[in-house]
Coordinates of C-alpha atoms (C1' of nucleotides) in Angstrom, one line a residue:
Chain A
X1 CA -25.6 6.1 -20.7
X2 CA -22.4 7.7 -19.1
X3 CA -21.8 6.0 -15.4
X4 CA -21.8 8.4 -12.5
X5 CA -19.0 7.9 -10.2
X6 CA -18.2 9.0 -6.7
X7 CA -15.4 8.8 -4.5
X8 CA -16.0 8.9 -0.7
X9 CA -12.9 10.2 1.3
X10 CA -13.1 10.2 4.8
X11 CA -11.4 13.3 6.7
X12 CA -8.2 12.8 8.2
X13 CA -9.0 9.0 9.4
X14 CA -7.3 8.2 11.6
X15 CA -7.9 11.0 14.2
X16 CA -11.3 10.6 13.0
X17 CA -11.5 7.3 14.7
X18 CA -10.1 8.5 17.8
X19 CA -12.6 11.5 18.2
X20 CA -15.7 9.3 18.0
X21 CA -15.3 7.5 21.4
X22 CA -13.2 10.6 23.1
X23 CA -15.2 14.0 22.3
X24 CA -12.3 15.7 24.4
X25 CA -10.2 15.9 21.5
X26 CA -12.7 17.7 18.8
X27 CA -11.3 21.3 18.3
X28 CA -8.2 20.1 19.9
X29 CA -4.8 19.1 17.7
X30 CA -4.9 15.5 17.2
X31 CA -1.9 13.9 15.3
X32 CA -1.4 10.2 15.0
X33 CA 1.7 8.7 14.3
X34 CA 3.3 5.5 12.2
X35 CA 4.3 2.6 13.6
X36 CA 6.9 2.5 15.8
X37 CA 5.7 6.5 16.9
X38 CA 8.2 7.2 14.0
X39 CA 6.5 9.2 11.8
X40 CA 3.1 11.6 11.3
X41 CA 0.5 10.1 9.2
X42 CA -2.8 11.9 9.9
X43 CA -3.3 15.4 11.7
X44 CA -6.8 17.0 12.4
X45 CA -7.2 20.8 10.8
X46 CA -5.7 22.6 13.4
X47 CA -2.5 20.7 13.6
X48 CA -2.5 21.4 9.7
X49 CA -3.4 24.7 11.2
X50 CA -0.1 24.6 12.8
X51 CA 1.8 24.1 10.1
X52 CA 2.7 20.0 10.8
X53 CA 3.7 18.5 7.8
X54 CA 2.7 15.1 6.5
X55 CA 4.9 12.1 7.7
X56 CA 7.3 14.5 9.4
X57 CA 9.2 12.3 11.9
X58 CA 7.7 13.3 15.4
X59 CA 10.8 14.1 17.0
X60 CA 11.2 16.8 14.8
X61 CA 7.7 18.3 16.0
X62 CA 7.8 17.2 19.4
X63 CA 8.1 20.6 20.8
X64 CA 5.5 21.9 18.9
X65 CA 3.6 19.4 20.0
X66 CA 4.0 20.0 23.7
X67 CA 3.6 23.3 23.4
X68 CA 0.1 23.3 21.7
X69 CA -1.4 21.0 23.7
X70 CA -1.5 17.9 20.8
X71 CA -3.0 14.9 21.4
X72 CA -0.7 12.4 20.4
X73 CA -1.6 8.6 18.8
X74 CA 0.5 5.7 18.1
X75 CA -1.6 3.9 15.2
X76 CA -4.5 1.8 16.3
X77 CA -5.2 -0.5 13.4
X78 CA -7.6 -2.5 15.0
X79 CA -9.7 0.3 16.0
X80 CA -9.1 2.0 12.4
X81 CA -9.7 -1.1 10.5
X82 CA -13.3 -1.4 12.2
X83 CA -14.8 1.8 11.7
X84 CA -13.9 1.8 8.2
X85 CA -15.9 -1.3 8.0
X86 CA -18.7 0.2 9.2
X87 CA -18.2 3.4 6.9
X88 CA -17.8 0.7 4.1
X89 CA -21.7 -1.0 5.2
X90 CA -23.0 2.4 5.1
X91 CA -21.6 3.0 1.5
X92 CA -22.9 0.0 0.0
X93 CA -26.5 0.9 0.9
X94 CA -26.5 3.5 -1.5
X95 CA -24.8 1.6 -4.3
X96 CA -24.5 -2.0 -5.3
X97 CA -21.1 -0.8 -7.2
X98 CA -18.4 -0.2 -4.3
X99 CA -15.0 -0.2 -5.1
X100 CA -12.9 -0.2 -1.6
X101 CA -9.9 1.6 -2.8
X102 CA -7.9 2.0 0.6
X103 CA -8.8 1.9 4.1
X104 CA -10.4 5.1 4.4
X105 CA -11.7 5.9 0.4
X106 CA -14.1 3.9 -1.9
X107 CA -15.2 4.8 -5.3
X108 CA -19.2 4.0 -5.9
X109 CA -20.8 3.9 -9.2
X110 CA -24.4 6.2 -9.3
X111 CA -27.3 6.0 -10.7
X112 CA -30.2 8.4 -11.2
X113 CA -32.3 8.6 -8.3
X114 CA -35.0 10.4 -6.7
X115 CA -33.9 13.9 -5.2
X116 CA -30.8 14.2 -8.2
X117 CA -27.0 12.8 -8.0
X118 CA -25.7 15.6 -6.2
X119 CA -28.3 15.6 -3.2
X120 CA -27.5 11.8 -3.1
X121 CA -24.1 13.1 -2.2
X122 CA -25.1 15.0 0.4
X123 CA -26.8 12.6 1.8
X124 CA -24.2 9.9 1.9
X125 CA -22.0 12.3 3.8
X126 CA -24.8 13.2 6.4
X127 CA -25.6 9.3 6.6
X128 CA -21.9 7.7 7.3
X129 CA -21.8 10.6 9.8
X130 CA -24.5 10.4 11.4
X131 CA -24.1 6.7 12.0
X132 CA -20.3 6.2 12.2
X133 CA -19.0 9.5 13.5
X134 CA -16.8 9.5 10.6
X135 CA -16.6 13.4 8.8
X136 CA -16.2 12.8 4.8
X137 CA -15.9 14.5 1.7
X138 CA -17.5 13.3 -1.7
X139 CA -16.1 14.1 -5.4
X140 CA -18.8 13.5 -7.9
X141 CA -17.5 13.3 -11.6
X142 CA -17.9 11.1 -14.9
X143 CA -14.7 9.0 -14.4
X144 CA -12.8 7.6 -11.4
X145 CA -10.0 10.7 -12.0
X146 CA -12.4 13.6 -11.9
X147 CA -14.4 11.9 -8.7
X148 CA -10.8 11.9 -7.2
X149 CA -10.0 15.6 -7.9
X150 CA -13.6 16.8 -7.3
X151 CA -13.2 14.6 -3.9
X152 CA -10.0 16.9 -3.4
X153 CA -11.8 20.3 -4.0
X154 CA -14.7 19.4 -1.9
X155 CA -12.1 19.2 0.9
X156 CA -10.4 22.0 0.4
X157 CA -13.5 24.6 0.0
X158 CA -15.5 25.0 2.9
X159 CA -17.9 26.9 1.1
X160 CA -18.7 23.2 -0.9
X161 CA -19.1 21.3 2.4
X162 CA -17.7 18.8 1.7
X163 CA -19.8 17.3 -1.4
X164 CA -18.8 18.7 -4.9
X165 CA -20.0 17.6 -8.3
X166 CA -18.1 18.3 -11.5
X167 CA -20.5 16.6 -14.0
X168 CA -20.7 20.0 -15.8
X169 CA -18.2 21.5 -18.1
X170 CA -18.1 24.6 -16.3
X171 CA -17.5 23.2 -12.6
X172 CA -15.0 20.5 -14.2
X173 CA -12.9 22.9 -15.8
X174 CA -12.8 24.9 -13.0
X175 CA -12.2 21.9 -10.5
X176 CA -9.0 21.2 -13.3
X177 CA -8.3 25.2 -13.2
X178 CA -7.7 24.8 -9.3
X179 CA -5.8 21.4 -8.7
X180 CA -2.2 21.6 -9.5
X181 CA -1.4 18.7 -11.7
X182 CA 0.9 17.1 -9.2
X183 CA -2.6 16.7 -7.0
X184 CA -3.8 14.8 -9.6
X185 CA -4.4 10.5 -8.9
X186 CA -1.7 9.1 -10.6
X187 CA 0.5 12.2 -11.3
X188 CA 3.5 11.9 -8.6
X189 CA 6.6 14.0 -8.1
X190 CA 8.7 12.4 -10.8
X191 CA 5.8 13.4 -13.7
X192 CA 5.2 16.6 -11.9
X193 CA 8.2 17.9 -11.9
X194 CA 9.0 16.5 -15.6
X195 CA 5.7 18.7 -16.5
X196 CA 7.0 21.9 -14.4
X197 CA 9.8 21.4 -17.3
X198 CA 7.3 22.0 -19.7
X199 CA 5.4 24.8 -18.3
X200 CA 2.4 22.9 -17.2
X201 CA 1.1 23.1 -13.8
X202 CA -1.9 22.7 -13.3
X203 CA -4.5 19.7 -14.2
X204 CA -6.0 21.9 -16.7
X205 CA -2.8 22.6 -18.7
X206 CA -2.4 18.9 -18.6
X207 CA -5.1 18.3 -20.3
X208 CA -4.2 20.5 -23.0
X209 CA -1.0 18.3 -23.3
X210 CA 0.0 16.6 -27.0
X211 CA -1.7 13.0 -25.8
X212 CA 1.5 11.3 -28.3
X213 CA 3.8 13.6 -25.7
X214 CA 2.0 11.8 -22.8
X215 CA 2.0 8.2 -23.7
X216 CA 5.8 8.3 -24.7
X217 CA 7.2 10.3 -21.5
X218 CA 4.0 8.6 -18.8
X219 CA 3.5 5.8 -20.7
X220 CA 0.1 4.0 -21.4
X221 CA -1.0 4.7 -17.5
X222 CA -0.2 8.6 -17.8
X223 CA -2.5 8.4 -21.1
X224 CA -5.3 7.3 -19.5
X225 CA -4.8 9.5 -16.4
X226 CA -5.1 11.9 -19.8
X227 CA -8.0 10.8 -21.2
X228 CA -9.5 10.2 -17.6
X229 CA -9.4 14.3 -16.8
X230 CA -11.2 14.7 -20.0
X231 CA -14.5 12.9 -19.6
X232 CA -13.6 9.5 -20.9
X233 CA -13.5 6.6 -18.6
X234 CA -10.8 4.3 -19.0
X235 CA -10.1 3.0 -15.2
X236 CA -13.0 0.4 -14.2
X237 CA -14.6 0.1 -10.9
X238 CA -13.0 -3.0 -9.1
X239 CA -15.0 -4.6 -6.8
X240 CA -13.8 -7.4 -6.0
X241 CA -10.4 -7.3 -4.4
X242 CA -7.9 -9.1 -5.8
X243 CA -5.8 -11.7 -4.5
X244 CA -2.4 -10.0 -3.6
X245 CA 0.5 -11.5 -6.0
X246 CA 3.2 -10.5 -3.4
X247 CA 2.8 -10.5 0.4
X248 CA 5.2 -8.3 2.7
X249 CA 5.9 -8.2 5.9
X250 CA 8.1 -5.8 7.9
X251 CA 8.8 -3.4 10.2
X252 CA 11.7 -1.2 12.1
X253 CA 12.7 -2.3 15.9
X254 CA 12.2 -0.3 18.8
X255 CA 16.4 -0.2 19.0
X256 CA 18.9 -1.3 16.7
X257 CA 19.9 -5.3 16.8
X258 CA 22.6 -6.9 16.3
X259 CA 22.6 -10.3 18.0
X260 CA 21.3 -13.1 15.7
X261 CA 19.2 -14.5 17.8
X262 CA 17.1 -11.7 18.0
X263 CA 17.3 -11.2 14.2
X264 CA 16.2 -14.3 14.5
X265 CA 12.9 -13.8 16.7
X266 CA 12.0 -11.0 14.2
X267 CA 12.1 -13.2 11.0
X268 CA 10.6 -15.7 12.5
X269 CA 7.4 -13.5 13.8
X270 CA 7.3 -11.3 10.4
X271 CA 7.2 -15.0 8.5
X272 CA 4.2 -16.0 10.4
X273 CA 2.2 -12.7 9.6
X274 CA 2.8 -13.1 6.3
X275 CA 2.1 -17.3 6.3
X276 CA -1.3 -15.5 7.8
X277 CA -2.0 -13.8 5.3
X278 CA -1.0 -15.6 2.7
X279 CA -3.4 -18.4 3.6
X280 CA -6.4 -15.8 4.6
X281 CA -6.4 -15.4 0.6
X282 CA -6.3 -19.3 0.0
X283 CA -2.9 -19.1 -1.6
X284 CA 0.5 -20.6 -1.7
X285 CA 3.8 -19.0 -2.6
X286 CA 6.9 -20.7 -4.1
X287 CA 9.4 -17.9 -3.1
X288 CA 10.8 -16.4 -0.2
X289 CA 12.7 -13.5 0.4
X290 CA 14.7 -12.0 3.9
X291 CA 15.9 -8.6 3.9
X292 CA 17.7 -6.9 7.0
X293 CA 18.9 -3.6 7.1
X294 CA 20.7 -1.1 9.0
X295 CA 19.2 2.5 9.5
X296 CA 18.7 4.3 6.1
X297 CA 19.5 7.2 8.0
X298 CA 22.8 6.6 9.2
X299 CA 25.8 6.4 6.3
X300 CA 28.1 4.8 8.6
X301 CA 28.4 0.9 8.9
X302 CA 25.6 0.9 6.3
X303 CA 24.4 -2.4 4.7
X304 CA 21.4 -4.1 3.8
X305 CA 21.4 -7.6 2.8
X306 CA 18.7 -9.7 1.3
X307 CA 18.4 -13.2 0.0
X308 CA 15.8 -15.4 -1.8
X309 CA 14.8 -19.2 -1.9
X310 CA 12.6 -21.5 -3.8
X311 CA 10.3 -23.5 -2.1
X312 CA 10.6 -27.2 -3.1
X313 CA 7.3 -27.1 -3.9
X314 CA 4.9 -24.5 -3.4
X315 CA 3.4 -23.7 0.5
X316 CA 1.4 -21.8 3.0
X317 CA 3.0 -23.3 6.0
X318 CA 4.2 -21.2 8.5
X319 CA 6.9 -24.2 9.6
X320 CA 8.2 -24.5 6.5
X321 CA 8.9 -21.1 5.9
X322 CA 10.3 -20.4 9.3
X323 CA 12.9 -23.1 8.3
X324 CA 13.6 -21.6 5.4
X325 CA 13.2 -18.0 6.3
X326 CA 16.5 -18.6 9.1
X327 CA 18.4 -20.4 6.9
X328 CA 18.7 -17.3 4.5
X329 CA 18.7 -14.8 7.6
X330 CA 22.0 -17.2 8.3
X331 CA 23.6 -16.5 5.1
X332 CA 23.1 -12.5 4.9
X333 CA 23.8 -12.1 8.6
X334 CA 26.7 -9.7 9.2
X335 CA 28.0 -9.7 12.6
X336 CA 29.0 -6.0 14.0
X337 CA 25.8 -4.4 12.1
X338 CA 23.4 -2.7 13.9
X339 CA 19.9 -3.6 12.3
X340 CA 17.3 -1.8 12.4
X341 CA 14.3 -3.2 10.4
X342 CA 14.0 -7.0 8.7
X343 CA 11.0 -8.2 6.6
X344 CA 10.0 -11.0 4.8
X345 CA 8.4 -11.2 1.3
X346 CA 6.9 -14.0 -0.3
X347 CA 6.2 -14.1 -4.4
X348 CA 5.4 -16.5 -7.0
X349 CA 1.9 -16.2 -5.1
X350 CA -0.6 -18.5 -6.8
X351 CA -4.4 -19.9 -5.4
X352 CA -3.9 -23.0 -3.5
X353 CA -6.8 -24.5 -5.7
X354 CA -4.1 -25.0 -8.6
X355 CA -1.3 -26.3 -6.6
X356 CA 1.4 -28.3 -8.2
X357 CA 2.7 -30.9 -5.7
X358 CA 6.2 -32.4 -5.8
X359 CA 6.6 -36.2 -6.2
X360 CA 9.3 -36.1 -4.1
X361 CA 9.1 -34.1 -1.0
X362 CA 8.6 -36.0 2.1
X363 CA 5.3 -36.1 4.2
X364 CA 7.1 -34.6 7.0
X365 CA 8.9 -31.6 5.2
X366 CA 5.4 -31.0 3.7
X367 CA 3.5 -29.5 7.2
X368 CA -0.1 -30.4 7.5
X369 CA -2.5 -28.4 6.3
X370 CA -4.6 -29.7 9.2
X371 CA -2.3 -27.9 12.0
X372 CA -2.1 -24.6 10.4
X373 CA -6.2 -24.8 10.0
X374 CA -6.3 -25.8 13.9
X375 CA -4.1 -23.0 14.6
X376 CA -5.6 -19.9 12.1
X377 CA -9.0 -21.2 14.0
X378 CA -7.9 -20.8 17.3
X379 CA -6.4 -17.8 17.3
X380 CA -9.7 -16.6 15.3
X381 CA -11.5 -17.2 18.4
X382 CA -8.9 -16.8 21.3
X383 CA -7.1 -13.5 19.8
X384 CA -4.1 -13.6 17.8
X385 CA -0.9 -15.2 19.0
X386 CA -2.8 -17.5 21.3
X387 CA -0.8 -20.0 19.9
X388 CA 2.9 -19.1 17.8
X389 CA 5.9 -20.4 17.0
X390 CA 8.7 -20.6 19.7
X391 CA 11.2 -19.1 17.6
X392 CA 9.7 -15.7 17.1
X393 CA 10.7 -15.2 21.0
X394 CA 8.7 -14.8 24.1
X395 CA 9.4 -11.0 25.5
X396 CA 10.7 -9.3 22.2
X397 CA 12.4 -6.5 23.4
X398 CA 12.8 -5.2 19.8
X399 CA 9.1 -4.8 19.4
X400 CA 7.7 -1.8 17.7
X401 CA 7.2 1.3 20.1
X402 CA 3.0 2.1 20.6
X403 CA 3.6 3.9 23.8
X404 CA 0.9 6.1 22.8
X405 CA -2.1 3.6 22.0
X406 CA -5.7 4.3 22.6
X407 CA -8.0 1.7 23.5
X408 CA -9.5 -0.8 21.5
X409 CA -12.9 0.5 21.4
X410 CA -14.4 -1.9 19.7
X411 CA -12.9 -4.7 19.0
X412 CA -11.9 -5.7 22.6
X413 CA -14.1 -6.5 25.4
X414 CA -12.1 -4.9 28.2
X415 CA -11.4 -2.1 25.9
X416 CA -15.3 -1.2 25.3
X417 CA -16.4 2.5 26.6
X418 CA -18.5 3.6 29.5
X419 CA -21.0 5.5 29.8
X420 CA -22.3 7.0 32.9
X421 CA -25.6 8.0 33.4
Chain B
dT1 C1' 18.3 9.3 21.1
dC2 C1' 14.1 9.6 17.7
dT3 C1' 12.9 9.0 10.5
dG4 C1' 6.4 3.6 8.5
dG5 C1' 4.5 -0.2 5.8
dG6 C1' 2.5 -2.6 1.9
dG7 C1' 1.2 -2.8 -2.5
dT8 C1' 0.5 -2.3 -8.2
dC9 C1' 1.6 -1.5 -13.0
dC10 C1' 4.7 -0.5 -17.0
dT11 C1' 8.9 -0.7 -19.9
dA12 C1' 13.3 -1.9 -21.5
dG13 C1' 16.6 -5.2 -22.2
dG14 C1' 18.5 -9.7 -22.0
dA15 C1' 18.1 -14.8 -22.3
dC16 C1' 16.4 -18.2 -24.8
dC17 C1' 13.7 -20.7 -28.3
dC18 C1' 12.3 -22.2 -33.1
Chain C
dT1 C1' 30.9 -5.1 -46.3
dC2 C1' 27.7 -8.5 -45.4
dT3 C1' 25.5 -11.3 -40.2
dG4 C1' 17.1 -13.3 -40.1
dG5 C1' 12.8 -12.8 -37.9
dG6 C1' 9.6 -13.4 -34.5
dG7 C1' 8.2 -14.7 -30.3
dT8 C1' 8.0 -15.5 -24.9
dC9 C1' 9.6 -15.1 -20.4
dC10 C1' 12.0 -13.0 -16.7
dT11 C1' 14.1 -9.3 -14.2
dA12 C1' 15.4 -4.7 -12.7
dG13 C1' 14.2 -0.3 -12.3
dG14 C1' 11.1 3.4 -12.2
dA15 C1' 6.8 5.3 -11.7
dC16 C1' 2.6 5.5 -8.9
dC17 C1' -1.0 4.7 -4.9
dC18 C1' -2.7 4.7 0.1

DNA sequence: TCTGGGGTCCTAGGACCC
DNA sequence: TCTGGGGTCCTAGGACCC
């Protein structure tokens, strides 16, 4: 029998999140902003309304802005990162199949039941609504690809409110009719442009495409995207998420830097989010990488520098990478530059279960496991940053900008709403 | 003045090995 | 003029996703 699939897409997310807990803002133009208030990255319907782009910078749209009357966010990941857990609960009630594909989408797998497939759509949209807040629309279709698109529609036409099922021909071809191929999952600008070349445009031309044509110009992942449009499944439902094979972390300053020493502060800080996460999978890493950059924005004085070491054996110890993480900011340091954003990546990521040890590495350049348990515990429990390393500074003026953050509904006790009665 | 962050997969080509 | 064959591993670059 042919699986079912859905894909569950919650409506603009992030201002989602910040209506629940502030009904003052429904109706009203909501945008929220990147980090650092750089950029827009979700707008309610009437900002779209307004003709605000996605992830224009906002000082491009600041006026109009002010002038309408916007409500303005800086991102609150915390807040964000909560209700989609709830909205996540609620899906997996109604399948034991859920595939969390992003903070604010999962893909669940369907079976028969009682009232038809289509009603059971309906009913997971009224359901995470009524008990999160959340709005979202629901694609229904017989492979991951087609639930995407149908997701897409269901968005786009009122008229399907927000649940649309393309399991038959006639609704899928049309679904394919209407989405321009570029829309498609997996089609970006580079293959959409390439197919403008060749007269096709929309997702139904694709499919119409020579698959041999496909495979050598998309390669194997175009093919399936292919094959996917036309019925036949060839992307599985992941459920369990995998352990990352590179961790990243980075981010732009609130002004340009150019001392080292607060260079310095940065890489130090950005190495410990990423020890953090490293060991929250249970993994180790052998390399290290620092990158610093000047503005990508600005041609003159432009430079980016980035360097990499190996481990002498492989780690998770925030320490140990600190160390090594300044000695490399040392070497690609360039005085007179005015940075703007550093990061830290660390590869060769491998589960701490099959670590290889090195005979010769000292007990003390090793760091004990013990202290970076005692301190991943603690600052479970106290909030994060109870305890950190000196180095990654003490007021940070180059922090990120968030002048525009709402509370922390609820993950923080002063931050909880009141109600009065 | 002001422009985000974090990932994955695939392929081609070179190094290296027997 | 002619210059093996087959394999693995690694890296860089390009594509994509949210």
């Amino acid at each position: 029998m042919k699986n079912i699939y859905a894909l569950v897409d919650c409506n603009n997310f992030y201002v989602s999140c910040e209506r629940i807990f502030n009904p003052s803002l429904r109706k009203r133009p909501v945008i929220v902003l990147s980090n650092n208030d750089g950029c827009v990255v979700a707008r309610s319907p009437e900002a779209k309304a307004l003709g605000i782009p996605f992830a224009v910078p906002y000082f491009k749209i600041r006026h109009t802005a002010e002038r309408n009357n916007f409500a303005v966010f800086s991102s609150n990941y915390s807040l964000y990162a909560d209700i989609s857990s709830r909205v996540m609960g609620v899906l997996s009630m109604f399948s034991p199949h859920v595939e969390i594909y992003s903070i604010d989408e999962a893909f669940l797998v369907l079976s028969a039941a009682e009232g038809g497939i289509t009603e059971q759509g309906v009913r997971i949209r009224d359901t995470v609504y009524r008990w999160t807040g959340v709005p979202v629309s629901v694609g229904i279709g017989f492979t991951k690809t087609l639930a995407k698109a149908a997701a897409n529609a269901a968005k786009k036409d009122p008229l399907t409110g927000g649940v649309l099922d393309i399991r038959g021909e006639e609704e899928r071809i049309k679904c394919l009719e209407n989405t321009k191929a570029g829309d498609v999952w997996g089609i970006g600008p580079a293959y959409s442009a390439k197919l403008k070349g060749r007269g096709v445009y929309s997702a139904a031309d694709f499919i119409r495409m020579d698959e041999k044509w496909v495979k050598r110009n998309m390669t194997i992942t175009g093919l399936r995207t292919l094959m996917e449009l036309k019925g036949v499944p060839c992307i599985p439902v992941d459920e369990e998420p995998a352990p990352k094979k590179s961790i990243v972390s980075s981010r732009s300053f609130s002004r340009p830097l150019q001392l080292l020493s607060e260079l310095e502060e940065a890489v130090s800080l950005y190495t410990t989010r990423a020890a953090e996460k490293l060991r929250n999978q249970k993994s180790t890493a052998e390399v290290i990488t620092v990158f610093i950059m000047t503005s990508r924005f600005k041609e003159e004085g432009r430079y980016c520098g980035s360097l990499s070491c190996e481990f002498p054996e492989p780690s998770c110890h925030t320490g140990v990478m600190i160390k090594a993480a300044l000695l490399l900011l040392k070497r690609i340091y360039r005085g007179g530059c005015a940075y703007n954003k550093a990061g830290v990546m660390l590869s060769g990521v491998r589960s701490s279960r099959d670590l290889q040890m090195n005979l010769f590495v000292q007990e003390c350049d090793r760091g004990s496991p013990v202290l970076m348990e005692t301190i991943d515990r603690i600052n479970r429990s106290y909030g994060s940053e109870t305890l950190f390393y000196a180095s990654s500074g003490i007021r940070r003026g180059w922090q990120m900008k968030q002048e525009l953050l709402s509370p922390r509904y609820t993950t923080r006790w002063s931050d909880i709403p009141e109600i009065e009665i």
